Tab-separated table of C-alpha atoms in Angstrom:
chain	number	residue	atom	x	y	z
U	95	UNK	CA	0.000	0.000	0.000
U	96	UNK	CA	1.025	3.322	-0.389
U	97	UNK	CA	0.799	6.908	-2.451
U	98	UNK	CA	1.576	6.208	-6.289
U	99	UNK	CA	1.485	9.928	-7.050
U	100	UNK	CA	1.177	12.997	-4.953
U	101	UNK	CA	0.818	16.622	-6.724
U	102	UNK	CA	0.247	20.103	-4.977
U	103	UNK	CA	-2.048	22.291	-7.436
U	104	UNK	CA	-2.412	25.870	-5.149
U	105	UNK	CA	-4.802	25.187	-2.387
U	106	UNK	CA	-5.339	21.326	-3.288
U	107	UNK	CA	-3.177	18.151	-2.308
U	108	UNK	CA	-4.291	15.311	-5.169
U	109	UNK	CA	-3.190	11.944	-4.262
U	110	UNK	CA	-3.257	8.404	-5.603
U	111	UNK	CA	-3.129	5.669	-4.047
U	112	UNK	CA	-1.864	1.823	-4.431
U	113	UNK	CA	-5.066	0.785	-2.220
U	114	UNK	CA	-7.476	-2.484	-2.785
U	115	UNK	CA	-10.300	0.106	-1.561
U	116	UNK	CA	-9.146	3.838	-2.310
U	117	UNK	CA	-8.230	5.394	-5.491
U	118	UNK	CA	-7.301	9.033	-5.017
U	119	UNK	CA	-7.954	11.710	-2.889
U	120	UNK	CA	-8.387	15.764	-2.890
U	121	UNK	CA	-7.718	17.944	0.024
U	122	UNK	CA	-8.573	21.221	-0.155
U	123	UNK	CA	-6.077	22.932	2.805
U	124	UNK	CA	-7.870	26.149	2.639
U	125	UNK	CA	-11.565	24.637	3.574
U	126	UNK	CA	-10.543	21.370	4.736
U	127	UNK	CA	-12.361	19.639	2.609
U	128	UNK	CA	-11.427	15.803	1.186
U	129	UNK	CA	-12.921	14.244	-1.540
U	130	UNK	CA	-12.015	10.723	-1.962
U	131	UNK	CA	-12.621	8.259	-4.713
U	132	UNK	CA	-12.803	4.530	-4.408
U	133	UNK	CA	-11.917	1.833	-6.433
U	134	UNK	CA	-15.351	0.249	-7.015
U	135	UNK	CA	-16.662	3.433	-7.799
U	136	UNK	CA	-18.245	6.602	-5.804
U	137	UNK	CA	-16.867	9.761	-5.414
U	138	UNK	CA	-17.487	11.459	-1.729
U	139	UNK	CA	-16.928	14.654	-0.229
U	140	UNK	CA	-16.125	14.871	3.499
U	141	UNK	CA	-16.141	18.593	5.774
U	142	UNK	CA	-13.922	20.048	7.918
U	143	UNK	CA	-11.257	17.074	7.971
U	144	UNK	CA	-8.677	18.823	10.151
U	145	UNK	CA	-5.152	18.492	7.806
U	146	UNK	CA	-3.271	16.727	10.840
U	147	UNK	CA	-5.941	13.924	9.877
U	148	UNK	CA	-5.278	13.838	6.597
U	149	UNK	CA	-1.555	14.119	6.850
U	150	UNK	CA	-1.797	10.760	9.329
U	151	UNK	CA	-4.001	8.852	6.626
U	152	UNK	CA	-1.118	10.165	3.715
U	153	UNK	CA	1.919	8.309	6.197
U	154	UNK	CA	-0.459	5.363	7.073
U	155	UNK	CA	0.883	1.972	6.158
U	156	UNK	CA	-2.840	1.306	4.802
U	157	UNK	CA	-4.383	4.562	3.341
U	158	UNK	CA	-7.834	2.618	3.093
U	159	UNK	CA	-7.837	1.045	6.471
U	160	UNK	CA	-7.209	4.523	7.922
U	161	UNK	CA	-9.540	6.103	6.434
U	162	UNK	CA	-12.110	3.503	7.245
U	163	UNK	CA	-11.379	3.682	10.921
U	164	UNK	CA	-10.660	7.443	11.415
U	165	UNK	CA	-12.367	9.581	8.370
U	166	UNK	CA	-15.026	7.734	6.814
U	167	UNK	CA	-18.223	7.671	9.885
U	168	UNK	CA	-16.387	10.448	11.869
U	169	UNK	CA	-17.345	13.351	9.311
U	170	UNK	CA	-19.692	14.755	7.343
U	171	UNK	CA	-20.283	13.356	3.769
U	172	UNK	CA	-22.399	13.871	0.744
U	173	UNK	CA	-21.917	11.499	-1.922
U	174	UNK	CA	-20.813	13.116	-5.365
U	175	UNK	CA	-20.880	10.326	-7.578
């Protein structure tokens, strides 16, 4: 597991990731926002993921099973796609 690509585009971190659940993410360091996109499909938006959080799930030895435990029920979502 692991980050395939990173990329720093002005206010957004884009990320993909070698994952058997996530496929990239979006992190938006001015709002906080993360938008994450999975591998079977569905695109979802999560608020006010504090960057310390996201940072942890970047250095995590399993992106998806961090995510899972510490992101995905803990904040708001709205699916996107």
């Amino acid at each position: 597991m692991g980050i395939k690509n990173e990329k720093i585009e002005g206010k957004l971190i884009l990320n993909e990731y070698d994952s058997s659940n996530l496929k990239r993410s979006e992190y938006n360091v001015e709002n906080n926002q993360l938008v994450v996109e999975f591998k079977k499909g569905g695109k979802y938006s999560y608020e006010k993921v504090p960057i310390s959080i996201f940072t942890k799930m970047r250095l995590a030895e399993s992106q998806g099973s961090y995510f899972s435990k510490n992101i995905a029920k803990n904040y708001k979502y709205k699916k996107l796609s």
